[in-house]
mmCIF file of C-alpha atoms in Angstrom:
data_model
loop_
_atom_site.group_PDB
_atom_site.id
_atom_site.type_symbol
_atom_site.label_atom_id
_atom_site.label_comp_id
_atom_site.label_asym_id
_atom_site.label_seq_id
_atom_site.Cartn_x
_atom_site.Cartn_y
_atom_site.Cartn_z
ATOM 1 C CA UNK A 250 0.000 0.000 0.000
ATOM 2 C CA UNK A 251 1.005 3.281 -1.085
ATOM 3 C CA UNK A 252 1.617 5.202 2.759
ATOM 4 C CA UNK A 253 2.163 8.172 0.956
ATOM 5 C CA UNK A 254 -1.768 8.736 -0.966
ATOM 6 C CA UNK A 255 -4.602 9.827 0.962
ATOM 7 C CA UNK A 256 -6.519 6.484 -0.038
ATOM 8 C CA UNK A 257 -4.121 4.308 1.280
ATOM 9 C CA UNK A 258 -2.371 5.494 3.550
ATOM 10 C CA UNK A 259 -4.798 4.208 6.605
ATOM 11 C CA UNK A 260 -5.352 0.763 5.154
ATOM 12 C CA UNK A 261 -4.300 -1.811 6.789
ATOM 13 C CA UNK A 262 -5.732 -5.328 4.789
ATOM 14 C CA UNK A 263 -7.009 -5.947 1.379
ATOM 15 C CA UNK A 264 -8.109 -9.175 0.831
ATOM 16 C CA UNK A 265 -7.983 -9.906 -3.520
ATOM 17 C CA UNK A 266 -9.368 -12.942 -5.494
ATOM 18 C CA UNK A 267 -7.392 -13.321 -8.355
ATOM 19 C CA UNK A 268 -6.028 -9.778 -9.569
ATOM 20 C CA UNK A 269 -4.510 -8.967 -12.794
ATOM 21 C CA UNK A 270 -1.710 -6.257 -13.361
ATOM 22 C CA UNK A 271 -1.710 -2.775 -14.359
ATOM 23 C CA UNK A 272 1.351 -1.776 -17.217
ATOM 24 C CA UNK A 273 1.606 2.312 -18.309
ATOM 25 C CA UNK A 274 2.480 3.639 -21.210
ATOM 26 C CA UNK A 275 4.550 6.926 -21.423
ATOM 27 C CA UNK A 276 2.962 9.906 -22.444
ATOM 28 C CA UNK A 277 3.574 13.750 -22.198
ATOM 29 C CA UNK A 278 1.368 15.159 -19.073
ATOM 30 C CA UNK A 279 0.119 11.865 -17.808
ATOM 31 C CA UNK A 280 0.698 11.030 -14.279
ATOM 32 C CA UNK A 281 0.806 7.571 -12.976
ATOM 33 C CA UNK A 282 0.702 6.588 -9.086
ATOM 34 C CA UNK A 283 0.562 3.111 -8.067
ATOM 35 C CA UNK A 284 -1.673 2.946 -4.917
ATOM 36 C CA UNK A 285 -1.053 -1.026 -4.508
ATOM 37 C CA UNK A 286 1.351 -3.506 -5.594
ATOM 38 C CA UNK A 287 2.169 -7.178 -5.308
ATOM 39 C CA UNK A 288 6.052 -8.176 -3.006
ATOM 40 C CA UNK A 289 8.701 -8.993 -5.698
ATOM 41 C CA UNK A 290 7.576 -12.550 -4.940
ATOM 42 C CA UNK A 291 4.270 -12.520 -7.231
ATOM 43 C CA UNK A 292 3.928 -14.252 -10.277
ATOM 44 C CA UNK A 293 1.816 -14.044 -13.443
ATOM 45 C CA UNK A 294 -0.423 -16.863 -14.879
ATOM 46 C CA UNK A 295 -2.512 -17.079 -17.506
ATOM 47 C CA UNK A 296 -6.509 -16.888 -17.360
ATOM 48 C CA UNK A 297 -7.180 -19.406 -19.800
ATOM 49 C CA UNK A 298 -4.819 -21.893 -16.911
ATOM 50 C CA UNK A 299 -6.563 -20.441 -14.344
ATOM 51 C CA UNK A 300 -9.713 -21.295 -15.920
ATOM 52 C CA UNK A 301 -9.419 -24.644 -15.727
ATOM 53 C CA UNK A 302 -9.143 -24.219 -11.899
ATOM 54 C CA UNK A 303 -5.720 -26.233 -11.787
ATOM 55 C CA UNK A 304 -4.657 -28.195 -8.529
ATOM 56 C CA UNK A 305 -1.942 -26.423 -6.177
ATOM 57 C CA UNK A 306 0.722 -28.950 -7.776
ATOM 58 C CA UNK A 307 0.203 -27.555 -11.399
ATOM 59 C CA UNK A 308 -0.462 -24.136 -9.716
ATOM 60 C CA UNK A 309 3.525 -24.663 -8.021
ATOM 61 C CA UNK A 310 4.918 -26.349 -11.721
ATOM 62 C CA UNK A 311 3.701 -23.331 -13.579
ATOM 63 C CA UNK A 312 4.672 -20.581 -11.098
ATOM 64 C CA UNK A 313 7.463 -18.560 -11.560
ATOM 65 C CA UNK A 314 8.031 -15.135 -9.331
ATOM 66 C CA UNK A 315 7.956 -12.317 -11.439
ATOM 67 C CA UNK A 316 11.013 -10.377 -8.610
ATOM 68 C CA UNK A 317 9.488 -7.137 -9.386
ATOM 69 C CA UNK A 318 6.298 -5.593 -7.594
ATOM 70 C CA UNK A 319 3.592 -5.675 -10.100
ATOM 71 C CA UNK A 320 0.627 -2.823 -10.368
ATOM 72 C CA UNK A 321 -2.941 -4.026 -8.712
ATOM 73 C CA UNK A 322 -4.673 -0.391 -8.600
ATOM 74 C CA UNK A 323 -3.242 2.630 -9.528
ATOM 75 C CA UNK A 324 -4.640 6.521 -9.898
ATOM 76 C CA UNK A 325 -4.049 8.369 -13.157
ATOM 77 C CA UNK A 326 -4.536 12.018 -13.953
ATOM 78 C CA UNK A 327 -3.594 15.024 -15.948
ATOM 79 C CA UNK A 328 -4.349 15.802 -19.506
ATOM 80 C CA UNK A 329 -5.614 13.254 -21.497
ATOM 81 C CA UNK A 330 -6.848 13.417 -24.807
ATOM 82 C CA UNK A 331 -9.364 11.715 -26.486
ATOM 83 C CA UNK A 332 -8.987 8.611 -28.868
ATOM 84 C CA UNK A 333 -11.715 10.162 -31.270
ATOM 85 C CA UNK A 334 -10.908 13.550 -33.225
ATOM 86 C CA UNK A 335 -14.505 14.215 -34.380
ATOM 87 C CA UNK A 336 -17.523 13.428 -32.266
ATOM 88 C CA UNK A 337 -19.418 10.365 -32.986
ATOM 89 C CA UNK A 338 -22.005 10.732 -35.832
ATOM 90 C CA UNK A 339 -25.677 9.870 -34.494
ATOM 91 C CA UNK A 340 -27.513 6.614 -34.333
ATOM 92 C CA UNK A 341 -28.794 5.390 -37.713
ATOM 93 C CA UNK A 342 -32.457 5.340 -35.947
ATOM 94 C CA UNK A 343 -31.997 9.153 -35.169
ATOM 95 C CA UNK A 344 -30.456 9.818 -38.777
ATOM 96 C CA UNK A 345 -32.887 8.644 -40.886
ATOM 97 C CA UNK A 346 -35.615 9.780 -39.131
ATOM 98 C CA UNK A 347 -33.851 13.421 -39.247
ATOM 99 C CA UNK A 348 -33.596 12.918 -42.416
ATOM 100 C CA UNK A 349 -36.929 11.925 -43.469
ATOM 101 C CA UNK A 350 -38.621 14.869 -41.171
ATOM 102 C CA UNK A 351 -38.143 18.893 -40.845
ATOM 103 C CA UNK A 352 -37.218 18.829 -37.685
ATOM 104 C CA UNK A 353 -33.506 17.901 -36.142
ATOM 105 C CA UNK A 354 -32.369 15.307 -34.132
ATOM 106 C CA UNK A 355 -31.638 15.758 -30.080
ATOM 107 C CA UNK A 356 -27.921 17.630 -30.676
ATOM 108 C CA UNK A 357 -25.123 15.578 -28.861
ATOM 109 C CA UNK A 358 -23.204 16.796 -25.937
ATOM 110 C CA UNK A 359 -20.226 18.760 -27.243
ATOM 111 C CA UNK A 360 -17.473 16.924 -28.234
ATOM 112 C CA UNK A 361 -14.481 16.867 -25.354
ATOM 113 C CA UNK A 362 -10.999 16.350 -27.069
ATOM 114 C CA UNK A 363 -9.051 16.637 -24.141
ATOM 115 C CA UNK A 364 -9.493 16.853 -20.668
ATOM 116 C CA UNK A 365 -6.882 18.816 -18.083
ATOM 117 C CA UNK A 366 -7.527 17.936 -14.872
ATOM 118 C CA UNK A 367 -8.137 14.002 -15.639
ATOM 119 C CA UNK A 368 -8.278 11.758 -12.406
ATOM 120 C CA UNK A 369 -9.160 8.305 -13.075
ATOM 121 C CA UNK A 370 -8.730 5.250 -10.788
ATOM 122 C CA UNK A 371 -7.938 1.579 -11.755
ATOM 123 C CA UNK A 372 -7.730 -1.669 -9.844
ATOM 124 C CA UNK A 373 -6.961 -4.366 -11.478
ATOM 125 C CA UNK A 374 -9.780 -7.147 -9.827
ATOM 126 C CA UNK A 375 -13.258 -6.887 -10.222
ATOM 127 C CA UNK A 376 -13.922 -9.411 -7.151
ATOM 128 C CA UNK A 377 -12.416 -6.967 -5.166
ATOM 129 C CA UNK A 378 -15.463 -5.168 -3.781
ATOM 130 C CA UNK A 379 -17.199 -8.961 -3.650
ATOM 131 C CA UNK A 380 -18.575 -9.399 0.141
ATOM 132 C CA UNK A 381 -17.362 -12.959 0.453
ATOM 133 C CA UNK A 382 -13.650 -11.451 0.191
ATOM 134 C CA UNK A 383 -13.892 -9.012 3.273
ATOM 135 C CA UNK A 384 -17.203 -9.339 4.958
ATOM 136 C CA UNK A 385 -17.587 -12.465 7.270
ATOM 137 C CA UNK A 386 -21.586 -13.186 8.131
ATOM 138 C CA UNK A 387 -22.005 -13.794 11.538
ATOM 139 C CA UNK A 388 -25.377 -14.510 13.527
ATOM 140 C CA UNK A 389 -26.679 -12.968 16.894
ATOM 141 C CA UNK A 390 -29.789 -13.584 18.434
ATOM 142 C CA UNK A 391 -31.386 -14.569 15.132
ATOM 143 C CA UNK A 392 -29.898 -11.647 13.182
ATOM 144 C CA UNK A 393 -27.170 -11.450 10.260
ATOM 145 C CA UNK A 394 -25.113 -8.623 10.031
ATOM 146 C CA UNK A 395 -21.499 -8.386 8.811
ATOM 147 C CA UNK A 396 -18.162 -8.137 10.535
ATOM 148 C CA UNK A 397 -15.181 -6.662 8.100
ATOM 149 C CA UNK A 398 -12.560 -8.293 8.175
ATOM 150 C CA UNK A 399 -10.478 -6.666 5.766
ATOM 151 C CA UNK A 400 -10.194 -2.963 4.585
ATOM 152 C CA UNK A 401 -11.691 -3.004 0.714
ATOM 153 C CA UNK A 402 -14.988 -1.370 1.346
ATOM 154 C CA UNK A 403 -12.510 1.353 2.973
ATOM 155 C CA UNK A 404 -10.764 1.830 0.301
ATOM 156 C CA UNK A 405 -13.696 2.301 -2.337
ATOM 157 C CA UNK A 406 -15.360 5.052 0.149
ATOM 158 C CA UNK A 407 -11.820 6.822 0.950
ATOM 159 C CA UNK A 408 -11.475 6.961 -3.365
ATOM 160 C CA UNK A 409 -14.835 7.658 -3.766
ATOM 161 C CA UNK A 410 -14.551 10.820 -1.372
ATOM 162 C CA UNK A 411 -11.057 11.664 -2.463
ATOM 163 C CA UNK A 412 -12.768 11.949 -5.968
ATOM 164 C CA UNK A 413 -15.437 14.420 -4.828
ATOM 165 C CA UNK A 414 -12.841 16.491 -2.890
ATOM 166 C CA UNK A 415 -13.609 15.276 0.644
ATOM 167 C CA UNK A 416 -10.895 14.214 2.401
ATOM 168 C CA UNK A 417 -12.633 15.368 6.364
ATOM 169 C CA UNK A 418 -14.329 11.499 6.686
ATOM 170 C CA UNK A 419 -10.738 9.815 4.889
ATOM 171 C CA UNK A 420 -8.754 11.000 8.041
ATOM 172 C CA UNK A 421 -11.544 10.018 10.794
ATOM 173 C CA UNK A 422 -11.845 6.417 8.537
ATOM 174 C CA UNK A 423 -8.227 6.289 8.132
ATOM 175 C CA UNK A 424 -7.312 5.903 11.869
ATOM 176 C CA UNK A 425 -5.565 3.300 12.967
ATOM 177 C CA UNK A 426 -7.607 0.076 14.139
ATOM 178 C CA UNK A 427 -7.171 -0.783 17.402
ATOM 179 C CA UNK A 428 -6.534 -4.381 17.902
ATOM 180 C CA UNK A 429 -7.151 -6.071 21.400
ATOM 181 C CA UNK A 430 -6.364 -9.925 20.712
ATOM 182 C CA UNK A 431 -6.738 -12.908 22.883
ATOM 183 C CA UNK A 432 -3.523 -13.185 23.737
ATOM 184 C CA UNK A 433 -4.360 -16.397 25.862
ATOM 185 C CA UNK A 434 -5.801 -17.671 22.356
ATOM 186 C CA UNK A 435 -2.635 -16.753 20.483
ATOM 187 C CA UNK A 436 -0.366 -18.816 23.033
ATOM 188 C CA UNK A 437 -2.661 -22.150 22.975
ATOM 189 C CA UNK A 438 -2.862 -21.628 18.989
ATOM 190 C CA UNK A 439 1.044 -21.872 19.012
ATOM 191 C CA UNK A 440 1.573 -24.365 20.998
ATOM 192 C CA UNK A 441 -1.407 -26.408 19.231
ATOM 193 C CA UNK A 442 0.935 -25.595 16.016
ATOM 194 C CA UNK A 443 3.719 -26.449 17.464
ATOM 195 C CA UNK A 444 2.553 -30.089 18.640
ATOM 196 C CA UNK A 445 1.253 -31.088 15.127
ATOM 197 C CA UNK A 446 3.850 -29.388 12.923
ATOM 198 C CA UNK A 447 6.229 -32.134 13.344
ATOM 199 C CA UNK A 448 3.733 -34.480 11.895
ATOM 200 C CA UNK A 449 2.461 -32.049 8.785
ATOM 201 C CA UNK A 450 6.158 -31.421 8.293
ATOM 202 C CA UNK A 451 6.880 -35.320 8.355
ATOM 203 C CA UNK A 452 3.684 -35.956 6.038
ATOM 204 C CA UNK A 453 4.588 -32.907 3.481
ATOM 205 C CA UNK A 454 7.877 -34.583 2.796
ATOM 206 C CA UNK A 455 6.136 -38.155 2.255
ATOM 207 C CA UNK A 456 3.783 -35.840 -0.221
ATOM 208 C CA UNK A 457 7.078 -34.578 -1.424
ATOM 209 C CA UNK A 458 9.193 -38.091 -1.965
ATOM 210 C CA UNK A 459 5.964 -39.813 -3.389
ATOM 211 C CA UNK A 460 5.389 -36.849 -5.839
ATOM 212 C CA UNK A 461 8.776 -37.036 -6.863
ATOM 213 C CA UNK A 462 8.801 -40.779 -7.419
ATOM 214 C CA UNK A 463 6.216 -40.580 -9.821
ATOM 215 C CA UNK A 464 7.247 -37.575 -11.782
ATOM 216 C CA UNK A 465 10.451 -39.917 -12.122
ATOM 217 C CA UNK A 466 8.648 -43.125 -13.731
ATOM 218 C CA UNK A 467 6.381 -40.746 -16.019
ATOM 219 C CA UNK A 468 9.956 -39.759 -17.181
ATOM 220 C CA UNK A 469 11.719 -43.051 -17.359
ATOM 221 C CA UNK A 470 12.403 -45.697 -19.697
ATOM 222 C CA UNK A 471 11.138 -48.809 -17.162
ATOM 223 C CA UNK A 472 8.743 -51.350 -18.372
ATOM 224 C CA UNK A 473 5.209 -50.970 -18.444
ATOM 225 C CA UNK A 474 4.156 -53.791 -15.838
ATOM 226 C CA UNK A 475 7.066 -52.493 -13.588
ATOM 227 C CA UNK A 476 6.025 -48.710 -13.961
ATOM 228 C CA UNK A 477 2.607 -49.153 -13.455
ATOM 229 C CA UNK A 478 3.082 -50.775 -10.056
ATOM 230 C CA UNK A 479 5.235 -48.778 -8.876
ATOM 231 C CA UNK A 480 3.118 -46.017 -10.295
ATOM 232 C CA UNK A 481 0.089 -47.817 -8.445
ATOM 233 C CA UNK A 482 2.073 -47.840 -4.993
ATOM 234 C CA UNK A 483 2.979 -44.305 -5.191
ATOM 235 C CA UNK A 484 -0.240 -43.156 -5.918
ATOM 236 C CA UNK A 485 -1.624 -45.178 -2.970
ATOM 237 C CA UNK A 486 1.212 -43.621 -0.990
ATOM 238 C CA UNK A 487 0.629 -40.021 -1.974
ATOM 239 C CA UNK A 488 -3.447 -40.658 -1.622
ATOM 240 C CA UNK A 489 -2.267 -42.249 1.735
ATOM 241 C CA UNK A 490 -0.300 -38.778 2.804
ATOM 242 C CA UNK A 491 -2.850 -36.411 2.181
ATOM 243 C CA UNK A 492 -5.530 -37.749 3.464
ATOM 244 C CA UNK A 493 -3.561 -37.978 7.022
ATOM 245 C CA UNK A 494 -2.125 -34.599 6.339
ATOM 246 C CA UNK A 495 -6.232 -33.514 6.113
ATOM 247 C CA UNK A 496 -6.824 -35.099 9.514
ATOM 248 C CA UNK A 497 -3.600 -33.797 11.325
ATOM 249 C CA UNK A 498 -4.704 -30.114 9.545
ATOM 250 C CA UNK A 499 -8.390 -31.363 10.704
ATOM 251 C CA UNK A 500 -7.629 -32.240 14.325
ATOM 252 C CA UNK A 501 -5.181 -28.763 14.775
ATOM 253 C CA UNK A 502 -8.378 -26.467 13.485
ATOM 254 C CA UNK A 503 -10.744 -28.211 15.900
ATOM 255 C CA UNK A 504 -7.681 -28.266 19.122
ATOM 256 C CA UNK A 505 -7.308 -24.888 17.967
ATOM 257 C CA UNK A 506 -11.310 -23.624 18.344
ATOM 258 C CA UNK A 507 -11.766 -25.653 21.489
ATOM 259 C CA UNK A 508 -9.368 -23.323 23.169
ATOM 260 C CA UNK A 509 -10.154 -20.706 22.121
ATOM 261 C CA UNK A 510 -14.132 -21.912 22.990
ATOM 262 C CA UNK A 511 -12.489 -22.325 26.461
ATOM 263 C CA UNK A 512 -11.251 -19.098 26.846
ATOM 264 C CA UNK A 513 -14.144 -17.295 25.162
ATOM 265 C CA UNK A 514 -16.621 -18.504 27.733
ATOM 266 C CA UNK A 515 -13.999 -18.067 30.802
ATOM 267 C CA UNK A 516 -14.137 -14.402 30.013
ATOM 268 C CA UNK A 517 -18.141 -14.427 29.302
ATOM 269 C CA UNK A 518 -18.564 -15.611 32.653
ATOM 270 C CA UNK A 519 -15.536 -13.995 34.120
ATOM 271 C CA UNK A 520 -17.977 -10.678 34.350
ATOM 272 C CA UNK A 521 -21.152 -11.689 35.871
ATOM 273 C CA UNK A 522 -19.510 -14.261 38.255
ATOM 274 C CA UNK A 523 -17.724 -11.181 39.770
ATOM 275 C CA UNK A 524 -20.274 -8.635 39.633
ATOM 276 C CA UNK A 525 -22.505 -11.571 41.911
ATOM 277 C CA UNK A 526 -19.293 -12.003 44.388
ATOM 278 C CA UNK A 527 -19.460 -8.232 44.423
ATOM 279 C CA UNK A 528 -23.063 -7.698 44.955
ATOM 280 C CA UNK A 529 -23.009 -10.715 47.862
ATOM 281 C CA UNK A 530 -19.766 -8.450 49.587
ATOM 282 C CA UNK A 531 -21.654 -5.478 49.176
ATOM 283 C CA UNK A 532 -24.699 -7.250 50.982
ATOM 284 C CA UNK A 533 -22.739 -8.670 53.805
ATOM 285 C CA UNK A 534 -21.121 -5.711 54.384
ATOM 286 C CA UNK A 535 -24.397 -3.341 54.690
ATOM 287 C CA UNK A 536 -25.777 -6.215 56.759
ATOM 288 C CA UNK A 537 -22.603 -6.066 59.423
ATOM 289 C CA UNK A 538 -23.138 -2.434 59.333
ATOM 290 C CA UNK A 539 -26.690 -2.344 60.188
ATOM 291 C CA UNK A 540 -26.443 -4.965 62.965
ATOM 292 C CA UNK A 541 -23.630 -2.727 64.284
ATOM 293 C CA UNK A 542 -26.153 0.300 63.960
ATOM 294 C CA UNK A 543 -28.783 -1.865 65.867
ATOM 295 C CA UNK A 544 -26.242 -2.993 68.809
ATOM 296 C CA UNK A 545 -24.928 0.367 69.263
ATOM 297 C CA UNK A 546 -28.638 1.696 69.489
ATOM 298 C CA UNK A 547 -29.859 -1.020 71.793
ATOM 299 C CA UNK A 548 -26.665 -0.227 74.262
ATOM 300 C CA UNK A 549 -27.658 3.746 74.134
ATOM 301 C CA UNK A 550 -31.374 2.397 75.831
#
């Protein structure tokens, strides 16, 4: 994110589906400023591959980091001129009935060749402002409503005011989010990670050595009995892997939400457990006090 530009320079998250890139072409008073880019670790794929909605091992064969940052949205402005020279001649509807009548056709709005003050805004994903990529539904007491959890609808109302020359609500928007984490959560998570990434690291290399294997016999010159059992057993081998690679991922997630289940409802009834210890203090204590009151009273008679 561009830290510099008013639009960006208070977000903090953008979550993007599949984004293309933005390239610029030179030309006399044209301004280009990229508002986000990819790290130098991005690549590029084609759409018609992508298409096809190829697995993450063709996904990691055809990737290849592109070591520069590449465009996603950028903002362009100054003078621009106009691809057309003349304006555009009228419908054929409109024509020949102007033709065939007395009376003219609806004039067209004068023709602009070139504009000065040009400010135009490009991003280069139209999923981007998609709900399902930074809007999680939650439900509460029978109602849905929305939780962000990511900064794009931010971003479209900071350009969209930026573009009408407001800039008052970009600075109040802007702020920094304050972030109060479980930080109980965060411990159990890593240590949950920790216990079960020696077995996801032991079953990604099994992945690994059976993938390998067979990528080997595709390429060699064994017979075809021979290579289709070994083929066989290292397909049985890699379908073995994965599927306890799921349940090690499976039984981390559900460690994972049963702490933090824990430690959500410790703190739910963290509150009302003391405000009752509080309110059975604050009973006992104006019951000691008026017993005192009645003793001292009694004594004075």
């Amino acid at each position: 994110m561009n830290r510099h530009d008013v639009i960006t320079a208070g977000i903090d998250r953008l979550h993007i589906g599949t984004a293309g890139r933005l390239t610029f072409t030179d030309l006399p008073n044209v301004r280009h400023e990229t508002l986000v880019s990819s790290s130098g670790d991005a690549g590029l794929l084609a759409r018609d591959f992508i298409l096809r909605a190829p697995t993450p091992d063709a996904l990691l064969q055809k990737f290849v980091a592109h070591e520069t940052p590449l465009v996603i949205a950028a903002r362009i402005s100054g003078t621009i001129e106009s691809a057309f020279s003349t304006p555009p001649p009228p419908p054929a509807a409109r024509r020949a009935e102007a033709t065939a009548s007395t009376q003219e056709g609806v004039p067209a709005p004068e023709h602009i060749r070139q504009t000065d003050k040009a400010q135009i805004l490009v991003f280069a994903d139209s999923d981007f402002f998609d709900d399902r990529f930074w809007v999680s539904e939650q439900i509460y007491q029978g109602q849905r409503f929305g939780v962000p959890i990511a900064d794009n609808a931010k971003f479209l109302l900071n350009a969209v005011e930026h573009m009408m020359g407001s800039s008052a609500l970009i600075s109040l928007r802007g702020r920094q989010r304050i972030e109060r984490p479980f930080t109980r959560v965060e411990d159990l998570r890593a240590q949950a990670q920790s216990h079960y990434r020696a077995q996801e690291e032991a079953l990604l290399m099994r992945i690994e050595a059976a993938t390998s294997q067979l990528d080997a016999i595709e390429r060699g010159n064994a017979g075809v009995a021979a290579a289709y059992r070994a083929s066989t057993n290292y397909r049985q081998e890699l379908v073995a892997a994965r599927k306890a690679l799921r349940r090690v991922q499976a039984d981390l997630n559900r460690d994972i939400d049963r702490l933090a289940a824990q430690v959500l409802w410790v703190n739910i009834a963290t509150a009302p457990l003391l405000l009752l210890i509080g309110a059975l203090l604050l009973a006992g204590s104006r019951r000691h006090r008026r017993r005192k009151t009645q003793n001292q009273t009694q004594n004075q008679t």
